[in-house]
Short mmCIF file of C-alpha atoms (C1' of nucleotides) in Angstrom, two decimals:
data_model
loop_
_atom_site.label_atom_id
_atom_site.label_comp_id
_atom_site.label_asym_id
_atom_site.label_seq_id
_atom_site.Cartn_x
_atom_site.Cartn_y
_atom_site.Cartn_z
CA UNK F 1 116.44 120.60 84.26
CA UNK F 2 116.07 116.79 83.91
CA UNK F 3 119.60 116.70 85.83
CA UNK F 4 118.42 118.40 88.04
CA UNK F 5 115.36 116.35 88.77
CA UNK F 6 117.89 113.54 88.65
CA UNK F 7 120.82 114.79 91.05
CA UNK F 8 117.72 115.65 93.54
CA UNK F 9 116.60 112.13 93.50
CA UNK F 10 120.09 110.91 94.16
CA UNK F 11 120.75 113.13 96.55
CA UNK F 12 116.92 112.07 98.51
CA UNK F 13 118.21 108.20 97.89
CA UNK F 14 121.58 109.01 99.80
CA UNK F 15 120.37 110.90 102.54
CA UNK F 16 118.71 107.43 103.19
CA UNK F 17 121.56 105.57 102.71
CA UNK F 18 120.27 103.59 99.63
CA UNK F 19 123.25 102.83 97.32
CA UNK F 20 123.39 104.29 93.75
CA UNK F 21 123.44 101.77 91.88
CA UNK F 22 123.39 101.37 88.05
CA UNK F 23 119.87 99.97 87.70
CA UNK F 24 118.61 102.94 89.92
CA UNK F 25 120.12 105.20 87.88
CA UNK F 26 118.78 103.67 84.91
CA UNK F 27 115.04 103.46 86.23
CA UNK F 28 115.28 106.82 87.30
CA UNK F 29 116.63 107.99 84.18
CA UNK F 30 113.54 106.56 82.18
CA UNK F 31 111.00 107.57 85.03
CA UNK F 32 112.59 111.24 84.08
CA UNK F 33 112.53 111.12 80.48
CA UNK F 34 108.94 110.40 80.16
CA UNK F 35 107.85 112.78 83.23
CA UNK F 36 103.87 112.54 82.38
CA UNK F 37 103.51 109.13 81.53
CA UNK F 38 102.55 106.57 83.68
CA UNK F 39 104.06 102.86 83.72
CA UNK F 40 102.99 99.62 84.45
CA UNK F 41 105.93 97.67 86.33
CA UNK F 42 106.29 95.52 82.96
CA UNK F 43 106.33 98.39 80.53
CA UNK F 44 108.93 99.94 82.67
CA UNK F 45 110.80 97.18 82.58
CA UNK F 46 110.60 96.55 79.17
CA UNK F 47 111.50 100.34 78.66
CA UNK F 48 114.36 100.40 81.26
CA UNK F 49 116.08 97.72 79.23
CA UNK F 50 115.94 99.51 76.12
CA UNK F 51 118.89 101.45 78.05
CA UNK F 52 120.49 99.35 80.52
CA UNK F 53 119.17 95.37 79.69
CA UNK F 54 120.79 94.46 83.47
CA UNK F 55 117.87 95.48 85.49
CA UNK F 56 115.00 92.56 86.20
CA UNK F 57 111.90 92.93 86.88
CA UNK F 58 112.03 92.27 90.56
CA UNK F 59 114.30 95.11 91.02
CA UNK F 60 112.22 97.34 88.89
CA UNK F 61 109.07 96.22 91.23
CA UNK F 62 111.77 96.57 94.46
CA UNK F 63 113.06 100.02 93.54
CA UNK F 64 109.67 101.39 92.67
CA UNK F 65 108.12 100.62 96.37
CA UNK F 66 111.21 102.41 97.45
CA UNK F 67 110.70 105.26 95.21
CA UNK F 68 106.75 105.37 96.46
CA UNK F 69 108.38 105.12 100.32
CA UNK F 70 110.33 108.09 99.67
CA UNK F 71 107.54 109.99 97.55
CA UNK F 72 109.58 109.94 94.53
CA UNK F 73 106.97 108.01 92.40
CA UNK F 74 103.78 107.22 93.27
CA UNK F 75 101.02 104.94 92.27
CA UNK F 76 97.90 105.21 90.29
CA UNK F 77 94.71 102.92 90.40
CA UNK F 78 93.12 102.33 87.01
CA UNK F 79 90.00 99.53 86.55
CA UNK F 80 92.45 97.14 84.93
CA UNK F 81 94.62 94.16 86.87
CA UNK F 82 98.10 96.32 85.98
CA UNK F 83 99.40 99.30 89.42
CA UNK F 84 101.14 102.27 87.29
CA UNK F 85 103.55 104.32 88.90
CA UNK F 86 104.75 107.87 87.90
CA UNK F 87 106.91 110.46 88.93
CA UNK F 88 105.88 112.91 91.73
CA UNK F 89 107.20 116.27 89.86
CA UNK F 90 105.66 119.63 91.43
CA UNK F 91 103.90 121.40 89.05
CA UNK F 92 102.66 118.16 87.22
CA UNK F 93 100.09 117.32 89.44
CA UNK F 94 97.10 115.93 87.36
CA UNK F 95 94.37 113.38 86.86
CA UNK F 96 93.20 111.29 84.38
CA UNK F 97 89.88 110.98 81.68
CA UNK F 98 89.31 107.55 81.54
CA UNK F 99 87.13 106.48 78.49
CA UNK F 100 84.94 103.53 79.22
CA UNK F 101 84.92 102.83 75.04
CA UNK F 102 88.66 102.83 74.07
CA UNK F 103 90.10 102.41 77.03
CA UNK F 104 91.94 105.07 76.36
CA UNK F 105 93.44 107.77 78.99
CA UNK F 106 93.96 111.52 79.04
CA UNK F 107 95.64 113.27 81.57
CA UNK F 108 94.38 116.58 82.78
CA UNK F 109 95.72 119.34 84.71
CA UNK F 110 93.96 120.61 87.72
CA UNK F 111 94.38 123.72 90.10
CA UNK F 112 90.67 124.22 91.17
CA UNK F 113 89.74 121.81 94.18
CA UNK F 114 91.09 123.97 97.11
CA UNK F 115 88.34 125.07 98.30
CA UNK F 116 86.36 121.62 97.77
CA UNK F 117 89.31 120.04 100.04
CA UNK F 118 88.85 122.93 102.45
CA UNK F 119 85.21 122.41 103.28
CA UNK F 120 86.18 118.78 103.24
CA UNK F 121 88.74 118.96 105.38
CA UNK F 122 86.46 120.90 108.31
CA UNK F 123 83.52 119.04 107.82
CA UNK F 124 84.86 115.55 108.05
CA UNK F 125 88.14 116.58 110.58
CA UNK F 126 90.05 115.11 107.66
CA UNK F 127 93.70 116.68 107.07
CA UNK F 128 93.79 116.13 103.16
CA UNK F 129 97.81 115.81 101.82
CA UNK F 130 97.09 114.42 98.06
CA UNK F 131 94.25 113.84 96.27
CA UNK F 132 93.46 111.64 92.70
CA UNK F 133 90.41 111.95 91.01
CA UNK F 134 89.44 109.72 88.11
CA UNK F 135 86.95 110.85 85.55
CA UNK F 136 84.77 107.92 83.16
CA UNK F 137 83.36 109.02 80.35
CA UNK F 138 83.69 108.66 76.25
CA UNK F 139 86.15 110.55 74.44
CA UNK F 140 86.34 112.73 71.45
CA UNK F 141 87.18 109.92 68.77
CA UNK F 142 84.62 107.37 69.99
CA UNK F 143 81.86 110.15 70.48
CA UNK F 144 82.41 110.58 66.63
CA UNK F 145 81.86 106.78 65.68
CA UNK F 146 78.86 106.23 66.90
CA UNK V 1 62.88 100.10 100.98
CA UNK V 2 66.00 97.34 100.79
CA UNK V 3 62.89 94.66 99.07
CA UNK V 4 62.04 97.30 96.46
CA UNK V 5 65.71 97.43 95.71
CA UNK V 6 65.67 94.03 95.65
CA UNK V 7 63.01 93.53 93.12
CA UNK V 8 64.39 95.83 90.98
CA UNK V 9 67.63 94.44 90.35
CA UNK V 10 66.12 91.07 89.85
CA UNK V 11 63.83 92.96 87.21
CA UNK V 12 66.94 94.23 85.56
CA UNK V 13 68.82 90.40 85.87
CA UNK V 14 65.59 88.85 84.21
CA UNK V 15 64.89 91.68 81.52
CA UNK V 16 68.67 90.91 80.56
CA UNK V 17 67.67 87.29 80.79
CA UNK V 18 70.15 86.32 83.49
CA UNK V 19 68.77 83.68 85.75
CA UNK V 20 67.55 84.43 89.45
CA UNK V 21 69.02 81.98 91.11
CA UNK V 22 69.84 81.61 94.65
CA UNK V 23 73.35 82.52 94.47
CA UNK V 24 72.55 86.00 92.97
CA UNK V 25 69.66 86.34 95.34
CA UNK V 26 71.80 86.10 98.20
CA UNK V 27 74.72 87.70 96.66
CA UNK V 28 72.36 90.58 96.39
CA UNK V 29 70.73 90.67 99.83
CA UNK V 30 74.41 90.60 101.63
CA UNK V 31 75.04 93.87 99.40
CA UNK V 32 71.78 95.67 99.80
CA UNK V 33 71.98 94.92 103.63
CA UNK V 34 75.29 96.14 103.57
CA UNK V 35 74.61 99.52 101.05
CA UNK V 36 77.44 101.94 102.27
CA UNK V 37 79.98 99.15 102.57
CA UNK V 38 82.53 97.68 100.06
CA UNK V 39 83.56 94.00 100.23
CA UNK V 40 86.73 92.71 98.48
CA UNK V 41 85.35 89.35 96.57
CA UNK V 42 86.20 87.46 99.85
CA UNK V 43 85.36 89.50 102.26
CA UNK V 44 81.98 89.35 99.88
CA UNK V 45 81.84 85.41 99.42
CA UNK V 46 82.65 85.04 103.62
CA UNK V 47 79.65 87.28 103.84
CA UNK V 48 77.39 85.27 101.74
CA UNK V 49 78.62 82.46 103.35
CA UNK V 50 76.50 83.06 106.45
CA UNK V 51 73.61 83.10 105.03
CA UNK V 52 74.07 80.62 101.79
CA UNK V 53 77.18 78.05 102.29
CA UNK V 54 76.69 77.42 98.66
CA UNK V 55 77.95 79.70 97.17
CA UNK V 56 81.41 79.60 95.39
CA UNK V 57 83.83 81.97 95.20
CA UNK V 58 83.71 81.88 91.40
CA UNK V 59 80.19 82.35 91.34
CA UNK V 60 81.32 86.02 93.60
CA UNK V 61 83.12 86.74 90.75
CA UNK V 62 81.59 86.05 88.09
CA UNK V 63 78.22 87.55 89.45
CA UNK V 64 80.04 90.86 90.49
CA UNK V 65 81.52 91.09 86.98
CA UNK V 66 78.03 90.60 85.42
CA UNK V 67 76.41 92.92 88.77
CA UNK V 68 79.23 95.82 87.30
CA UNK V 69 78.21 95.49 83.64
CA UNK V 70 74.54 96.00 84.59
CA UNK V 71 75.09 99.24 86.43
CA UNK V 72 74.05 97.49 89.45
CA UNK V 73 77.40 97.58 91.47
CA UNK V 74 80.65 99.27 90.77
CA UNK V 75 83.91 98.75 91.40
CA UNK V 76 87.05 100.59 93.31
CA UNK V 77 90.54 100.56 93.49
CA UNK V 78 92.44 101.17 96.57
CA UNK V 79 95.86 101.08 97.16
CA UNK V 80 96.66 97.37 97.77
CA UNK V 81 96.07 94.35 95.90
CA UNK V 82 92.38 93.51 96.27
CA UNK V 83 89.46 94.95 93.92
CA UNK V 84 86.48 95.95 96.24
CA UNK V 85 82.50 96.31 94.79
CA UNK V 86 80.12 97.78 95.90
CA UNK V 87 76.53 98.56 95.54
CA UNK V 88 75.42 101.46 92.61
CA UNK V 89 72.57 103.11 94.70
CA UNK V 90 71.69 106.40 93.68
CA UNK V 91 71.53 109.18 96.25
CA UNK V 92 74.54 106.87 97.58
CA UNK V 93 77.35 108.52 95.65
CA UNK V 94 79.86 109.10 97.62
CA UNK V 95 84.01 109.03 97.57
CA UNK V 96 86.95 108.08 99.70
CA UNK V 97 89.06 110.10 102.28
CA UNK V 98 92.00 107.00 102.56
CA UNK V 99 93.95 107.62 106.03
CA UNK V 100 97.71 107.31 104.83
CA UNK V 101 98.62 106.26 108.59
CA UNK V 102 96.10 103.71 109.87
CA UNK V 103 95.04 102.78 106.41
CA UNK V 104 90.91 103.69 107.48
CA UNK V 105 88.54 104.66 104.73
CA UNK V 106 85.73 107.66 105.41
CA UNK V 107 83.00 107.39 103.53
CA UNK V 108 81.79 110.88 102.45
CA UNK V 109 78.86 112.33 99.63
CA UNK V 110 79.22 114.93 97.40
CA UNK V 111 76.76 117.38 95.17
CA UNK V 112 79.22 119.79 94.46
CA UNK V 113 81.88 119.18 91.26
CA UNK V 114 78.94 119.64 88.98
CA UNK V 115 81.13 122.89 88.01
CA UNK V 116 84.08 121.23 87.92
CA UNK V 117 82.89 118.34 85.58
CA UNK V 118 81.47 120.65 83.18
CA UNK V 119 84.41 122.95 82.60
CA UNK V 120 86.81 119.57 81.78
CA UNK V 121 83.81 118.41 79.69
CA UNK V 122 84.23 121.86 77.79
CA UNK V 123 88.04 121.95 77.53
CA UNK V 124 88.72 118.47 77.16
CA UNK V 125 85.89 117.79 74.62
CA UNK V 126 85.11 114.24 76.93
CA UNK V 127 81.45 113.12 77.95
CA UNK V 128 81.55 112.48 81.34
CA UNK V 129 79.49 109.87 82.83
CA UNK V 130 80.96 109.07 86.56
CA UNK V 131 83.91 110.01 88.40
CA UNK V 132 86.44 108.97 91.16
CA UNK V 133 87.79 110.26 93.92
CA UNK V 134 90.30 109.60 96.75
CA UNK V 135 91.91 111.90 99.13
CA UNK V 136 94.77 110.79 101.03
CA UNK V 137 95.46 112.57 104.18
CA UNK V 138 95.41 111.45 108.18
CA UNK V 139 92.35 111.03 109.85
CA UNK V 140 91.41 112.74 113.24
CA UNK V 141 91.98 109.68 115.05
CA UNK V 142 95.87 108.99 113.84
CA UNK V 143 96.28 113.02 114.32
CA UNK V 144 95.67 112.94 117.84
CA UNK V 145 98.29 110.27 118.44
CA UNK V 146 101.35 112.19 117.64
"C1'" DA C 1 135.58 93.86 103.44
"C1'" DT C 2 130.82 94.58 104.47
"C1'" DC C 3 126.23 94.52 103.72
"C1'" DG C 4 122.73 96.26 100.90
"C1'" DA C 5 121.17 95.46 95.96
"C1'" DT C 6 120.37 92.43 92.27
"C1'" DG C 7 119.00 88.39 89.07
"C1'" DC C 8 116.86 84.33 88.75
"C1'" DA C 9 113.41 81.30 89.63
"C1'" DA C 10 110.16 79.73 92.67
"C1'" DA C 11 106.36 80.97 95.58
"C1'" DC C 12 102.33 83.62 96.40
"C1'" DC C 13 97.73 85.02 95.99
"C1'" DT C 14 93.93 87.07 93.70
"C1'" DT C 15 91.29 86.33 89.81
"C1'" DT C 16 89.95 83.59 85.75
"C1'" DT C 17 88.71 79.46 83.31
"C1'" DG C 18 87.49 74.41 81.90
"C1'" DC C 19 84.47 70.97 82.64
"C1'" DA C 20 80.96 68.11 84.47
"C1'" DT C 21 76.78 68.75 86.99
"C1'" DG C 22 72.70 71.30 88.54
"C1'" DC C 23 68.64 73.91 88.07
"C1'" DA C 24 65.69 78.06 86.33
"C1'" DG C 25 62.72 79.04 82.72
"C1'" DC G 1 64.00 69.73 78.28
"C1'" DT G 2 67.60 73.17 77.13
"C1'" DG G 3 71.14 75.96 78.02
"C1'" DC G 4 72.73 79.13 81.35
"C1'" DA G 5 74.74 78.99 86.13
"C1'" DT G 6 77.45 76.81 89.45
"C1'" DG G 7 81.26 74.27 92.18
"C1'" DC G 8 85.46 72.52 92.10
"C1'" DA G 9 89.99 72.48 91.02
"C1'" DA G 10 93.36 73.83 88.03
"C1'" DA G 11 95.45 77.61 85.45
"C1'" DA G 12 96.72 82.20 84.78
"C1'" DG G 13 99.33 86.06 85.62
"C1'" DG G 14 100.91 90.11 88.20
"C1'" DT G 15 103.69 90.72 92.26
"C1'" DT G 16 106.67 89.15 96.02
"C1'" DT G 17 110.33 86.54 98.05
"C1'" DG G 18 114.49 83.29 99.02
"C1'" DC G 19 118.96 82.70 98.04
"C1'" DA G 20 123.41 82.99 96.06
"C1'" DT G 21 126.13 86.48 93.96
"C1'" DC G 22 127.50 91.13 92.85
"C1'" DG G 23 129.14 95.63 93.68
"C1'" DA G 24 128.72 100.54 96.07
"C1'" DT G 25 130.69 102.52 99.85
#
DNA sequence: ATCGATGCAAACCTTTTGCATGCAG
DNA sequence: CTGCATGCAAAAGGTTTGCATCGAT
């Protein structure tokens, strides 16, 4: 299954004539391993070289544009100075529970919305192809300290 | 209308004993003027410009950071590499419909979600306090073009 | 053999910070 | 008067870019 994922991504990179190279491979490889976790460009990096300690951080930052180009990854907006990319795998789609305490993040699945982007979409002659929705709020754990 | 709004986020500034100065008055008065617009800090600081020269750019920042904490403005993420504020007026709220194409940004308002919000508050055990959202699509305008 | 991809380091640019001065309370 | 607020310029720090080299095709 994660071959899969991976051999598809190849095969999108070819079809563009983008060169498989080792680093790509390697980024890609990570990116797959950890399918619903988002990275900064430095903690990929820093991850990435855990397997293959030839890729710098330019071409991590080089290759993940690409990857956003060709809708492989894409990019997520939290309140902090860091971008975070993750994979784009069907099926995963989800948003995140951002606790304004701990900082901490949860992810949460979502299939309700259609019918919110529907009236949307007629009302404001808007054709909607994605959507991300951030939440703010406290979490569990720091609900219980105070 | 725009003086009571005014005076009341001077009466918050002062009751946190932050100073009125003129910097944060005019700071203020370019945002309430502007209440359904986002600045990036120098689109902001240009703004303030016209009507108070003196006003540094670090003073933008530092007063929007301190504006944030308060509750008086908030802040967004877009896709590129500037942080824009804007004013926290309630009856305001309102999210983002982010052309992919021409890169324009639709204001819109919402009431609805209130479902939404309380079944991830259920199953997620997470307060929720405010929320996010951006839908990426093409607008009518880049539609017609092709 | 060619030309895109990479590593390295420098450049970039938005945001933050240190410090002396200014001014609101 | 006192201490927070400000302006200026320098620093920080994430991201981008120039250039020589490497390596996929």
């Amino acid at each position: 299954m994660n071959d899969d994922l991976l051999e598809r991504y190849k095969d999108i990179l070819s079809s563009k004539n983008y060169k498989l190279t080792s680093q790509r491979n390697s980024i890609l490889q990570v990116l797959i391993e950890n399918k619903n976790r988002h990275f900064s460009a430095d903690e990929l990096y820093k991850e990435v070289a855990k397997v293959n300690p030839d890729v710098g951080l330019a071409t991590i930052y080089r290759n993940l544009e690409i990857f956003c180009r060709l809708g492989i990854t894409h990019r997520l907006d939290f309140d902090n100075k860091y971008k975070y990319y993750e994979l784009s795998v069907e099926g995963n789609h989800h948003h995140h529970l951002i606790c304004v305490k701990c900082g901490n993040i949860i992810e949460f699945n979502d299939q309700v919305l259609e019918d919110f982007e529907n009236e949307i979409e007629d009302f404001y002659d808007f054709k909607i192809i994605d959507h991300r929705i951030k939440f703010y709020g406290i979490c569990e754990e720091c609900r219980k300290e105070k």
